[in-house]
Coordinates of C-alpha atoms in Angstrom, one line a residue:
M24 CA -14.1 15.7 -14.7
R25 CA -14.2 15.5 -18.1
A26 CA -13.4 18.7 -18.9
L27 CA -10.7 18.6 -16.3
L28 CA -9.6 15.3 -17.6
E29 CA -9.3 16.4 -21.5
Q30 CA -7.2 19.6 -20.2
A31 CA -4.8 17.7 -19.4
A32 CA -4.4 15.9 -21.7
A33 CA -3.9 18.9 -24.1
R34 CA -1.3 19.7 -21.5
G35 CA 0.5 16.5 -22.1
Q36 CA -0.1 15.5 -18.9
L37 CA -2.3 12.6 -19.5
R38 CA -2.1 10.4 -23.2
Q39 CA -5.3 10.0 -24.9
I40 CA -5.4 6.4 -24.2
D41 CA -5.5 7.4 -21.0
L42 CA -8.2 9.7 -21.0
H43 CA -10.3 7.1 -23.9
V44 CA -9.9 4.5 -21.2
A45 CA -11.2 6.4 -18.4
L46 CA -13.8 7.7 -20.6
F47 CA -14.8 3.9 -21.6
L48 CA -15.2 2.6 -18.1
E49 CA -16.8 5.1 -17.4
K50 CA -20.0 4.7 -19.7
L51 CA -20.0 1.1 -18.7
A52 CA -20.6 1.9 -15.1
G53 CA -23.1 3.0 -16.4
G54 CA -23.6 6.9 -15.6
D55 CA -21.8 10.0 -14.2
S56 CA -18.8 9.3 -11.9
P57 CA -16.2 11.8 -11.4
G58 CA -14.1 9.2 -9.1
L59 CA -14.3 6.4 -11.4
L60 CA -13.0 8.9 -13.8
L61 CA -10.1 10.1 -12.1
A62 CA -8.6 7.1 -11.1
A63 CA -9.0 5.0 -14.6
A64 CA -7.5 7.8 -16.9
L65 CA -4.9 7.8 -13.2
A66 CA -4.5 3.9 -13.0
S67 CA -3.7 4.1 -17.2
R68 CA -1.4 6.7 -17.2
A69 CA 0.5 4.4 -14.3
V70 CA 1.0 1.6 -16.6
G71 CA 2.4 4.4 -19.1
E72 CA 4.8 5.6 -17.0
G73 CA 5.7 1.9 -15.8
H74 CA 3.8 1.0 -12.8
I75 CA 2.3 -2.0 -12.8
C76 CA -0.6 -0.4 -10.5
L77 CA -1.7 2.9 -8.9
P78 CA -1.3 2.7 -4.9
L79 CA -4.4 4.4 -4.4
D80 CA -3.0 6.2 -0.9
H81 CA -0.2 8.0 -2.9
V82 CA -2.8 10.3 -4.3
A83 CA -5.7 10.1 -2.9
G84 CA -6.9 13.0 -0.9
K85 CA -3.9 15.2 -3.0
P86 CA -4.3 17.8 -5.4
V87 CA -3.5 15.1 -8.8
L88 CA -1.9 16.0 -11.9
A89 CA 0.8 18.2 -11.7
P90 CA 3.0 20.7 -12.2
E91 CA -1.3 22.1 -12.5
P92 CA -3.2 20.4 -10.1
I93 CA -6.7 21.2 -11.7
C94 CA -8.3 19.2 -9.0
K95 CA -7.9 17.3 -5.7
A96 CA -8.5 13.3 -5.6
P97 CA -11.2 11.8 -3.0
E98 CA -10.1 10.8 0.7
L99 CA -8.6 7.2 0.2
S100 CA -12.4 5.7 2.1
T101 CA -14.1 7.8 0.2
W102 CA -12.8 6.9 -3.3
R103 CA -12.3 2.5 -2.3
G104 CA -16.2 3.0 -1.6
Q105 CA -17.4 5.1 -5.0
L106 CA -14.7 2.6 -6.8
L107 CA -16.3 -0.8 -5.5
A108 CA -19.6 0.7 -6.2
S109 CA -19.3 1.3 -9.5
G110 CA -19.6 -2.2 -11.5
V111 CA -16.1 -2.2 -13.2
V112 CA -14.0 -2.3 -10.3
A113 CA -13.5 -5.4 -7.5
G114 CA -11.4 -7.1 -5.2
P115 CA -9.1 -9.8 -6.2
D116 CA -11.7 -12.5 -6.9
G117 CA -13.8 -10.3 -9.2
R118 CA -13.8 -9.9 -12.8
T119 CA -14.1 -6.3 -13.7
P120 CA -11.8 -3.9 -16.1
L121 CA -10.1 -2.6 -12.6
V122 CA -9.1 -4.4 -9.4
L123 CA -8.4 -3.1 -6.5
D124 CA -6.4 -4.8 -3.7
P125 CA -7.2 -4.9 -0.1
D126 CA -3.6 -2.6 0.2
D127 CA -5.4 -0.3 -2.3
R128 CA -3.4 -0.5 -5.1
L129 CA -5.6 -0.3 -8.2
Y130 CA -4.3 -3.0 -11.0
L131 CA -6.1 -2.5 -14.6
A132 CA -7.6 -5.5 -14.8
R133 CA -4.5 -7.4 -17.4
Y134 CA -1.5 -6.2 -15.3
F135 CA -3.2 -7.6 -11.6
N136 CA -3.8 -11.2 -14.1
C137 CA -0.1 -11.6 -14.9
E138 CA 1.2 -10.3 -11.2
R139 CA -0.8 -13.3 -9.8
T140 CA 0.5 -15.2 -12.1
I141 CA 3.9 -14.8 -11.9
G142 CA 3.2 -14.6 -8.3
E143 CA 2.0 -18.1 -8.2
D144 CA 4.0 -19.8 -10.1
L145 CA 7.3 -18.7 -8.8
L146 CA 6.2 -18.9 -5.4
R147 CA 4.7 -22.8 -6.4
R148 CA 8.7 -23.2 -8.1
S149 CA 10.4 -21.9 -4.9
R150 CA 8.9 -24.2 -2.6
G151 CA 10.7 -27.3 -1.5
I152 CA 13.9 -29.1 -1.2
A153 CA 15.1 -31.6 -3.7
A154 CA 16.2 -35.3 -3.0
V155 CA 19.4 -35.8 -4.8
D156 CA 22.3 -38.3 -4.3
E157 CA 24.3 -36.0 -2.4
E158 CA 27.4 -37.6 -2.7
R159 CA 27.7 -37.9 -6.5
A160 CA 26.6 -34.6 -6.2
G161 CA 29.4 -33.0 -4.0
Q162 CA 32.0 -35.1 -5.8
L163 CA 31.0 -33.5 -9.2
L164 CA 30.5 -29.9 -7.2
A165 CA 34.2 -30.4 -6.2
R166 CA 35.5 -31.3 -10.1
L167 CA 33.8 -28.3 -10.9
F168 CA 34.6 -25.8 -8.9
P169 CA 38.3 -26.0 -7.3
A170 CA 39.1 -26.0 -3.1
A171 CA 38.8 -22.5 -2.5
P172 CA 39.5 -20.6 1.0
E173 CA 36.2 -19.1 1.9
I174 CA 32.6 -19.7 0.7
D175 CA 33.1 -20.3 -3.1
W176 CA 29.0 -18.1 -3.6
Q177 CA 29.6 -19.8 -7.8
Q178 CA 29.3 -22.9 -6.0
Q179 CA 27.2 -22.4 -3.6
A180 CA 24.7 -21.1 -6.3
A181 CA 25.7 -24.4 -8.0
A182 CA 24.4 -26.5 -5.3
V183 CA 21.0 -24.5 -5.2
A184 CA 20.6 -25.4 -8.4
I185 CA 20.7 -28.9 -7.2
L186 CA 17.7 -28.6 -4.4
K187 CA 15.7 -25.5 -6.1
Q188 CA 13.0 -26.2 -9.0
F189 CA 13.7 -21.5 -9.3
V190 CA 17.0 -20.0 -8.8
V191 CA 17.6 -16.5 -9.6
I192 CA 21.2 -15.8 -9.5
S193 CA 22.2 -11.6 -10.0
G194 CA 25.5 -10.5 -9.8
G195 CA 27.2 -7.9 -11.5
P196 CA 29.5 -6.9 -14.5
G197 CA 32.2 -10.2 -14.4
T198 CA 30.8 -11.6 -10.9
G199 CA 30.7 -15.3 -13.3
K200 CA 26.8 -15.4 -14.3
T201 CA 27.3 -17.1 -16.8
H202 CA 30.5 -19.4 -16.6
T203 CA 28.7 -20.7 -13.0
V204 CA 25.3 -21.6 -15.0
A205 CA 27.6 -23.4 -17.6
R206 CA 29.2 -25.7 -14.7
I207 CA 25.2 -25.5 -13.4
L208 CA 24.5 -27.6 -17.2
A209 CA 27.1 -29.8 -16.5
L210 CA 25.8 -30.7 -13.2
L211 CA 22.7 -31.3 -13.5
Q212 CA 22.9 -33.1 -17.0
T213 CA 25.3 -34.9 -15.5
L214 CA 23.5 -35.9 -12.4
A215 CA 20.2 -36.6 -14.7
G216 CA 21.7 -38.9 -17.1
N217 CA 22.3 -36.4 -20.4
S218 CA 18.1 -36.5 -20.5
L219 CA 17.5 -33.1 -20.1
R220 CA 15.4 -31.6 -22.5
I221 CA 17.7 -27.8 -21.8
G222 CA 16.4 -24.5 -23.5
L223 CA 19.0 -21.3 -23.7
A224 CA 16.9 -17.6 -23.9
A225 CA 17.4 -13.8 -23.8
P226 CA 14.9 -11.4 -24.4
T227 CA 16.9 -9.8 -27.7
G228 CA 18.4 -11.2 -30.8
K229 CA 22.5 -9.3 -29.1
A230 CA 21.8 -11.2 -25.6
A231 CA 21.0 -14.9 -27.1
A232 CA 24.3 -14.2 -29.3
R233 CA 26.6 -12.8 -26.0
L234 CA 24.6 -15.6 -23.7
R235 CA 25.8 -18.3 -26.6
E236 CA 29.2 -17.1 -26.7
S237 CA 30.0 -16.6 -22.9
I238 CA 28.7 -20.5 -22.2
R239 CA 31.3 -21.6 -25.1
T240 CA 34.1 -19.7 -23.1
A241 CA 33.0 -21.1 -20.2
R242 CA 32.5 -24.5 -21.5
N243 CA 35.7 -25.0 -22.9
T244 CA 37.4 -24.3 -19.4
L245 CA 35.5 -27.8 -18.4
A246 CA 37.0 -31.0 -18.6
P247 CA 35.7 -33.1 -22.0
D248 CA 33.3 -35.4 -20.8
L249 CA 31.1 -32.9 -18.6
A250 CA 32.0 -29.6 -21.5
A251 CA 29.9 -32.8 -23.7
V252 CA 26.7 -32.2 -21.8
V253 CA 26.1 -28.9 -21.7
P254 CA 24.5 -26.6 -25.1
D255 CA 25.1 -23.5 -27.4
E256 CA 22.4 -23.3 -28.8
T257 CA 20.7 -19.8 -27.5
R258 CA 17.1 -18.4 -29.0
T259 CA 15.2 -15.2 -27.7
L260 CA 12.2 -15.5 -26.0
H261 CA 9.9 -14.8 -28.7
R262 CA 11.6 -16.9 -30.8
L263 CA 11.1 -19.9 -28.6
L264 CA 7.9 -19.2 -27.5
G265 CA 7.5 -19.3 -31.3
F266 CA 5.9 -15.7 -32.0
M267 CA 2.9 -15.6 -34.4
P268 CA 3.2 -12.0 -35.7
H269 CA 0.0 -12.9 -37.4
D270 CA -2.0 -14.1 -34.8
H271 CA -0.1 -11.8 -32.0
A272 CA 0.0 -14.9 -29.6
F273 CA 2.9 -17.8 -29.2
R274 CA 2.9 -21.9 -30.6
Y275 CA 3.3 -22.3 -26.9
N276 CA 1.5 -21.3 -23.9
R277 CA -0.4 -23.2 -21.2
D278 CA -2.5 -26.0 -23.9
N279 CA 0.9 -26.2 -26.1
P280 CA 4.0 -26.4 -23.3
L281 CA 6.9 -26.2 -24.1
P282 CA 9.1 -29.7 -24.3
L283 CA 11.7 -28.4 -21.8
D284 CA 13.0 -29.8 -18.4
L285 CA 15.2 -26.8 -18.5
L286 CA 15.6 -23.5 -19.5
V287 CA 18.1 -20.7 -18.2
L288 CA 16.8 -16.9 -18.9
D289 CA 19.6 -14.3 -18.9
E290 CA 19.7 -10.7 -19.2
A291 CA 16.2 -11.0 -16.8
S292 CA 16.3 -7.5 -15.9
M293 CA 15.0 -6.2 -19.7
I294 CA 11.8 -8.9 -19.7
D295 CA 8.8 -7.3 -18.6
V296 CA 5.4 -7.9 -17.3
P297 CA 3.5 -9.5 -20.0
L298 CA 6.1 -11.8 -21.4
M299 CA 7.1 -13.0 -18.6
T300 CA 3.4 -13.8 -17.8
A301 CA 3.4 -15.8 -21.3
L302 CA 6.8 -17.4 -20.1
I303 CA 5.1 -19.3 -16.9
E304 CA 2.5 -20.2 -19.1
A305 CA 4.1 -22.0 -21.6
L306 CA 7.1 -23.7 -19.0
P307 CA 5.9 -26.6 -17.9
A308 CA 5.0 -27.4 -13.9
A309 CA 7.8 -29.5 -13.5
A310 CA 10.7 -27.3 -15.6
R311 CA 13.5 -26.0 -13.4
L312 CA 13.8 -22.0 -14.1
I313 CA 16.9 -20.3 -13.9
M314 CA 17.5 -16.8 -14.1
L315 CA 20.3 -14.4 -14.7
G316 CA 20.6 -11.0 -14.3
D317 CA 21.9 -7.6 -12.8
R318 CA 19.2 -6.5 -10.1
D319 CA 20.4 -3.4 -10.2
Q320 CA 20.2 -2.2 -13.5
L321 CA 17.9 -0.5 -15.3
T322 CA 14.1 -2.0 -15.9
S323 CA 12.5 -3.1 -19.0
V324 CA 11.3 -0.3 -20.9
E325 CA 7.8 -1.9 -20.8
A326 CA 6.0 -2.1 -17.4
G327 CA 7.6 -3.9 -14.4
S328 CA 10.6 -4.5 -12.4
L329 CA 10.4 -7.7 -12.1
F330 CA 13.8 -8.9 -11.9
G331 CA 14.2 -6.1 -9.1
D332 CA 11.2 -6.9 -8.0
I333 CA 12.2 -11.3 -7.8
C334 CA 15.6 -9.5 -5.9
A335 CA 14.0 -6.8 -4.4
G336 CA 15.7 -6.6 -0.3
R337 CA 16.6 -10.3 -0.6
E338 CA 19.8 -10.4 0.4
P339 CA 21.7 -14.2 1.2
G340 CA 19.6 -14.8 4.3
W341 CA 18.9 -18.6 3.7
S342 CA 17.0 -21.1 5.8
A343 CA 18.3 -23.7 8.1
P344 CA 17.5 -26.2 6.3
L345 CA 18.6 -25.2 2.9
C346 CA 21.9 -24.3 4.7
R347 CA 22.3 -27.6 6.0
R348 CA 21.9 -29.2 2.9
L349 CA 24.4 -26.7 1.0
R350 CA 26.6 -27.8 4.4
R351 CA 26.5 -31.7 3.4
L352 CA 26.8 -31.1 -0.7
T353 CA 30.1 -28.2 -0.4
G354 CA 31.2 -28.2 2.6
R355 CA 30.5 -25.1 4.4
A356 CA 27.2 -22.7 4.3
P357 CA 26.7 -19.1 5.3
D358 CA 25.3 -18.9 8.4
P359 CA 21.5 -19.3 7.8
G360 CA 19.4 -16.2 8.7
A361 CA 15.8 -17.6 8.6
G362 CA 14.1 -20.7 10.3
E363 CA 12.5 -21.8 8.1
E364 CA 12.2 -21.6 3.7
S365 CA 11.5 -19.0 2.4
F366 CA 11.1 -17.5 -0.8
A367 CA 15.1 -16.1 -0.2
D368 CA 16.0 -19.3 -0.2
S369 CA 15.6 -18.9 -4.6
V370 CA 17.6 -16.1 -5.0
V371 CA 21.6 -16.0 -5.0
L372 CA 23.9 -13.2 -5.4
L373 CA 27.0 -13.0 -6.4
R374 CA 30.1 -10.3 -4.8
T375 CA 33.1 -10.8 -6.3
S376 CA 34.2 -9.6 -10.3
Y377 CA 36.6 -11.6 -11.8
R378 CA 36.7 -8.7 -14.8
F379 CA 37.6 -5.7 -12.8
A380 CA 41.3 -5.4 -11.4
A381 CA 41.8 -4.6 -8.3
A382 CA 42.2 -0.6 -9.1
S383 CA 40.0 -0.9 -11.7
G384 CA 37.9 2.5 -12.2
I385 CA 35.2 1.4 -13.8
A386 CA 34.3 -1.2 -11.3
A387 CA 34.7 2.1 -8.4
L388 CA 32.5 4.0 -10.1
A389 CA 30.0 1.3 -10.6
G390 CA 30.5 1.1 -7.0
A391 CA 29.9 4.4 -6.5
V392 CA 26.6 4.9 -8.3
N393 CA 24.7 1.7 -6.7
S394 CA 26.0 3.5 -3.1
G395 CA 24.0 6.5 -3.9
S396 CA 27.0 8.3 -2.1
R397 CA 28.6 11.7 -3.2
K398 CA 30.5 11.2 -0.8
A399 CA 31.7 7.8 -2.2
L400 CA 31.4 8.9 -6.3
A401 CA 32.8 12.1 -5.5
G402 CA 36.4 9.6 -4.0
V403 CA 36.0 7.9 -7.1
L404 CA 36.2 10.8 -9.2
A405 CA 39.2 12.5 -7.6
G406 CA 41.4 9.2 -8.2
H407 CA 43.5 8.5 -11.0
F408 CA 42.6 5.5 -13.0
H409 CA 43.9 3.3 -16.3
D410 CA 40.6 2.5 -17.5
F411 CA 38.4 5.5 -16.2
T412 CA 37.9 9.1 -16.7
M413 CA 35.2 11.8 -16.4
H414 CA 35.5 15.4 -18.1
Q415 CA 33.1 18.5 -17.9
V416 CA 33.3 19.6 -21.3
E417 CA 32.2 23.2 -21.9
K418 CA 29.1 23.5 -24.7
E419 CA 31.0 25.1 -27.5
N420 CA 34.5 22.9 -27.1
L421 CA 31.5 19.5 -27.0
R422 CA 31.5 19.1 -30.9
Q423 CA 35.7 18.7 -31.5
W424 CA 36.4 17.3 -28.3
L425 CA 33.7 14.6 -29.8
V426 CA 35.3 14.1 -32.9
E427 CA 38.9 13.5 -31.4
R428 CA 37.5 10.3 -30.4
I429 CA 34.8 9.2 -32.9
V430 CA 37.4 9.3 -35.5
P431 CA 40.2 6.9 -34.0
G432 CA 37.5 5.0 -32.6
F433 CA 35.4 3.7 -35.1
R434 CA 38.7 3.6 -38.0
D435 CA 39.4 -0.4 -37.3
C436 CA 35.6 -0.5 -38.8
F437 CA 35.4 1.4 -41.9
A438 CA 39.4 -0.4 -42.2
A439 CA 38.0 -4.3 -41.8
A440 CA 37.7 -6.4 -44.9
D441 CA 35.1 -8.0 -44.1
P442 CA 31.3 -7.3 -42.8
G443 CA 32.1 -9.9 -40.0
T444 CA 35.2 -7.9 -39.5
A445 CA 34.1 -4.4 -39.2
L446 CA 30.5 -5.6 -36.8
A447 CA 33.8 -7.2 -34.8
A448 CA 35.5 -3.5 -35.3
L449 CA 31.9 -1.7 -34.0
A450 CA 31.7 -3.9 -30.8
R451 CA 35.1 -2.6 -29.7
F452 CA 33.5 0.9 -29.5
R453 CA 30.6 2.4 -28.6
I454 CA 28.6 5.6 -28.1
L455 CA 25.7 5.3 -25.4
C456 CA 24.0 8.5 -24.5
C457 CA 21.7 9.0 -21.9
V458 CA 18.9 11.1 -24.0
R459 CA 17.7 11.3 -27.7
E460 CA 17.5 14.5 -28.3
G461 CA 19.9 17.4 -28.4
G462 CA 23.6 18.1 -29.0
A463 CA 25.0 15.5 -26.3
G464 CA 21.8 13.4 -27.5
V465 CA 21.8 10.0 -29.4
A466 CA 20.3 11.9 -33.0
G467 CA 23.0 14.8 -32.7
V468 CA 25.8 12.8 -31.6
N469 CA 25.3 10.6 -34.9
R470 CA 25.0 13.4 -36.9
I471 CA 28.2 15.1 -35.7
A472 CA 30.1 11.2 -36.7
E473 CA 28.7 11.3 -39.8
Q474 CA 29.7 14.9 -40.7
A475 CA 33.1 13.6 -39.0
L476 CA 33.6 10.5 -40.4
R477 CA 32.7 11.9 -44.1
A478 CA 34.9 14.7 -43.8
R479 CA 37.8 12.8 -43.7
G480 CA 37.4 10.0 -46.5
M481 CA 36.1 7.3 -44.2
I482 CA 32.3 7.8 -45.9
T483 CA 32.4 8.1 -49.0
G484 CA 29.6 10.4 -51.5
S485 CA 26.5 11.7 -49.5
D486 CA 24.4 8.9 -50.1
P487 CA 23.2 7.6 -46.5
W488 CA 22.7 4.3 -47.3
Y489 CA 27.4 3.9 -47.4
R490 CA 29.8 1.0 -46.5
G491 CA 30.4 1.3 -42.9
R492 CA 26.8 2.5 -41.7
P493 CA 25.6 0.6 -38.2
V494 CA 22.0 0.6 -38.2
M495 CA 20.1 -0.5 -35.0
I496 CA 16.5 -2.1 -35.7
T497 CA 13.8 0.0 -33.9
S498 CA 10.7 -2.5 -34.4
N499 CA 10.6 -6.0 -34.8
H500 CA 9.9 -8.4 -37.9
Y501 CA 9.5 -11.2 -37.5
G502 CA 9.9 -12.6 -40.8
L503 CA 13.2 -11.5 -40.9
Q504 CA 14.0 -12.1 -37.8
L505 CA 15.3 -9.6 -36.9
F506 CA 14.0 -7.6 -33.6
N507 CA 14.1 -4.1 -31.5
G508 CA 18.0 -3.5 -30.5
D509 CA 19.6 -5.6 -33.3
T510 CA 22.8 -4.0 -34.8
G511 CA 23.5 -4.8 -38.4
I512 CA 26.2 -2.9 -40.5
L513 CA 26.4 -1.9 -44.1
W514 CA 28.4 -4.0 -46.1
P515 CA 29.0 -5.0 -50.2
D516 CA 28.8 -8.0 -51.2
D517 CA 31.7 -10.1 -53.3
R518 CA 29.9 -8.1 -56.0
D519 CA 29.4 -5.5 -54.5
R520 CA 26.3 -5.1 -53.6
L521 CA 26.0 -2.8 -50.3
W522 CA 23.2 -5.4 -47.7
A523 CA 22.7 -4.6 -44.1
W524 CA 24.8 -7.1 -42.4
F525 CA 23.4 -9.1 -39.3
L526 CA 25.4 -11.7 -36.6
H527 CA 22.4 -14.2 -35.5
A528 CA 22.3 -16.2 -32.2
D529 CA 24.2 -18.9 -33.6
G530 CA 27.0 -17.1 -35.0
T531 CA 26.2 -16.6 -38.3
L532 CA 26.2 -13.8 -40.4
H533 CA 22.9 -13.0 -42.1
P534 CA 22.2 -10.1 -45.0
V535 CA 19.3 -8.0 -45.8
A536 CA 18.9 -5.4 -48.6
P537 CA 19.1 -2.4 -47.0
A538 CA 15.4 -1.5 -49.1
R539 CA 13.7 -4.7 -47.4
L540 CA 14.6 -3.2 -43.4
P541 CA 12.2 -2.1 -40.3
A542 CA 12.7 1.0 -39.4
H543 CA 16.2 1.6 -37.7
E544 CA 18.6 4.3 -37.0
T545 CA 22.4 4.9 -37.5
A546 CA 24.0 3.7 -34.1
Y547 CA 27.6 5.4 -34.0
A548 CA 25.4 6.5 -30.5
I549 CA 22.9 4.5 -29.0
T550 CA 20.7 4.9 -25.7
V551 CA 21.7 2.9 -22.8
H552 CA 18.5 1.6 -22.7
K553 CA 19.2 0.0 -26.2
A554 CA 22.6 -1.2 -25.0
Q555 CA 21.4 -3.2 -22.1
G556 CA 22.1 -7.0 -23.1
S557 CA 25.4 -5.8 -25.1
E558 CA 29.6 -4.6 -23.5
F559 CA 31.8 -3.3 -25.9
A560 CA 35.3 -3.4 -24.7
E561 CA 35.3 1.1 -24.9
V562 CA 32.4 3.1 -23.8
L563 CA 32.2 6.8 -24.0
L564 CA 29.2 7.4 -22.3
I565 CA 27.7 11.0 -22.6
L566 CA 25.0 12.9 -20.0
P567 CA 23.2 15.6 -21.5
A568 CA 23.6 18.9 -21.5
Q569 CA 20.4 20.1 -18.9
D570 CA 18.9 17.7 -16.2
S571 CA 16.3 14.9 -17.3
R572 CA 13.4 12.7 -15.5
V573 CA 15.5 10.0 -17.1
L574 CA 18.5 10.6 -15.2
C575 CA 19.0 8.0 -12.6
R576 CA 21.5 5.6 -10.9
E577 CA 19.8 2.8 -12.6
L578 CA 20.3 4.6 -15.8
I579 CA 24.2 5.8 -14.7
Y580 CA 25.4 2.5 -13.6
T581 CA 24.0 0.4 -16.8
G582 CA 25.9 2.6 -18.7
V583 CA 28.9 2.4 -17.5
T584 CA 28.6 -1.0 -16.9
R585 CA 28.4 -1.8 -20.6
A586 CA 32.7 -1.1 -21.1
R587 CA 35.0 -4.0 -20.3
T588 CA 38.5 -1.9 -20.3
K589 CA 37.6 1.6 -20.8
L590 CA 34.9 4.5 -20.1
E591 CA 35.6 7.6 -20.4
L592 CA 32.1 9.5 -19.3
C593 CA 31.7 13.3 -20.2
G594 CA 29.2 15.9 -18.6
D595 CA 28.3 17.9 -16.0
R596 CA 29.3 16.7 -12.2
R597 CA 26.1 18.3 -11.1
L598 CA 24.1 16.5 -13.2
L599 CA 25.9 12.9 -12.1
D600 CA 25.7 14.2 -8.9
L601 CA 21.5 14.1 -9.5
A602 CA 21.4 11.2 -11.4
V603 CA 23.0 9.4 -9.2
E604 CA 21.1 10.2 -6.0
R605 CA 17.3 9.4 -8.1
R606 CA 16.0 5.6 -8.3
V607 CA 13.8 4.0 -10.8
N608 CA 10.2 3.2 -8.6
R609 CA 7.9 1.2 -9.9
Y610 CA 4.7 0.5 -7.9
S611 CA 3.7 -3.3 -7.9
G612 CA 2.1 -5.9 -5.4
L613 CA 5.0 -8.7 -7.0
A614 CA 7.5 -8.1 -4.2
Q615 CA 5.5 -8.8 -1.5
R616 CA 3.0 -11.1 -3.0
L617 CA 6.5 -13.3 -3.1
S618 CA 7.6 -12.6 0.5
T619 CA 3.9 -14.4 1.3

């Protein structure tokens, strides 16, 4: 088996780390164990592919390591017996490097422990319905949400947040998640006599900055007495937890909990399982937790699909006890979907988009993509919209077609008078690619952009460090407070010294000497993954020339919904159809844990 796995690693079907994990565990088991070698290598590879676990029944008795099957996995019952007899695999209560649960999911122990910690904590926080002053709460809800002829789901979300310690609010772009949470903060803080210690956080700097601006905008729509109690200081999760890079640990943890009574966590679909575990362990047991996100977006880059698992299949179907309380607070509530309380009571789905008009092509396309239906997609593509257009450009014409959009798209950025104005212009138009390599990938499009802008005199000279160059950070630097995905722009100061300028979450500009920048890349075009947590007025979304396994429904939806006012989609219609029908499927046991 060792020779076969080495061959698979040489062909790229396994990573070297997968091979070494398997060899180490076989050595730890103290003998030749082909079944353990194979299971350990596949479990490690599963994590590398974004899964939390390996469902043995998906591979047992079948040829593995396709497309060149080199061996057949043991039958399930035989394999389970071999693993449990190895000494390095045990059930959920064991202390072994690998964990095999009763449903034949095989985990690396770290990820099993993370999943269990998250599941147990969120279940505990979701249980029960709090006692509140219903008369006062009802009056505040009526102040915060104007009367509506039908159920106001934003108001329902606020009422649920009064009654539940843990609340998840999921909704697409423009459904008012931060508008709602600003009112929730005003509501809870007022009911608590302005005594709550509140934290606002997001996974990345740009997401934290967006949360801050959204909260400020929403706060301006509140009465002065209510607006005054709504905080707007936002931080990245790493900064909130006090990451200590030299120790690779967080200052706040189980033994030193965060000084918070309420935490709002935005862009939760971007959070991976290990980071969520660290947050859960640092959050006081009595603290409230509100998670905001879009369950239809791409999952985190790292292992797991945390937010999707939390929202999985939980269409509104609140319990009868919760619906009775909601009716007393708001005057109306949906029909109950269950007789007893369940985790679904903590999940709220916002439906109505207030950003897009009824005739919006962006909204129609996002809906068609989410449906997974070629027929629905065809209907949208056959329509005529002011804010959405799809182009199928021949490969030999792609460069010129891109140039005709790049030059006007970045003109305001280069014409700006200062770095703040340039960054604002950069946020108005961006090119999003699905892949990194190739003529339609990030690398190729960025080359085309620089060549086109240089040819028109907008970029002067041949130096790679030039005024107006957008840069995206690709690795964290905690000393400089720069994180993967942060975007800045090269711009001279008033003494003509060139700096890289970044907008921090508090709204201030932060200059960094170009020579001190951590790993970074030019960012006229960025991947859809890197665009998560951002929005742009206008987006040009480019599909690759050939099919790729990264093309999926969630990727297209995420790219489409980065645009606020205008979207151009460039690519082969056939590839778009294939992508919309393909879904991300990440294995984990969290959704099942939360259903118990």
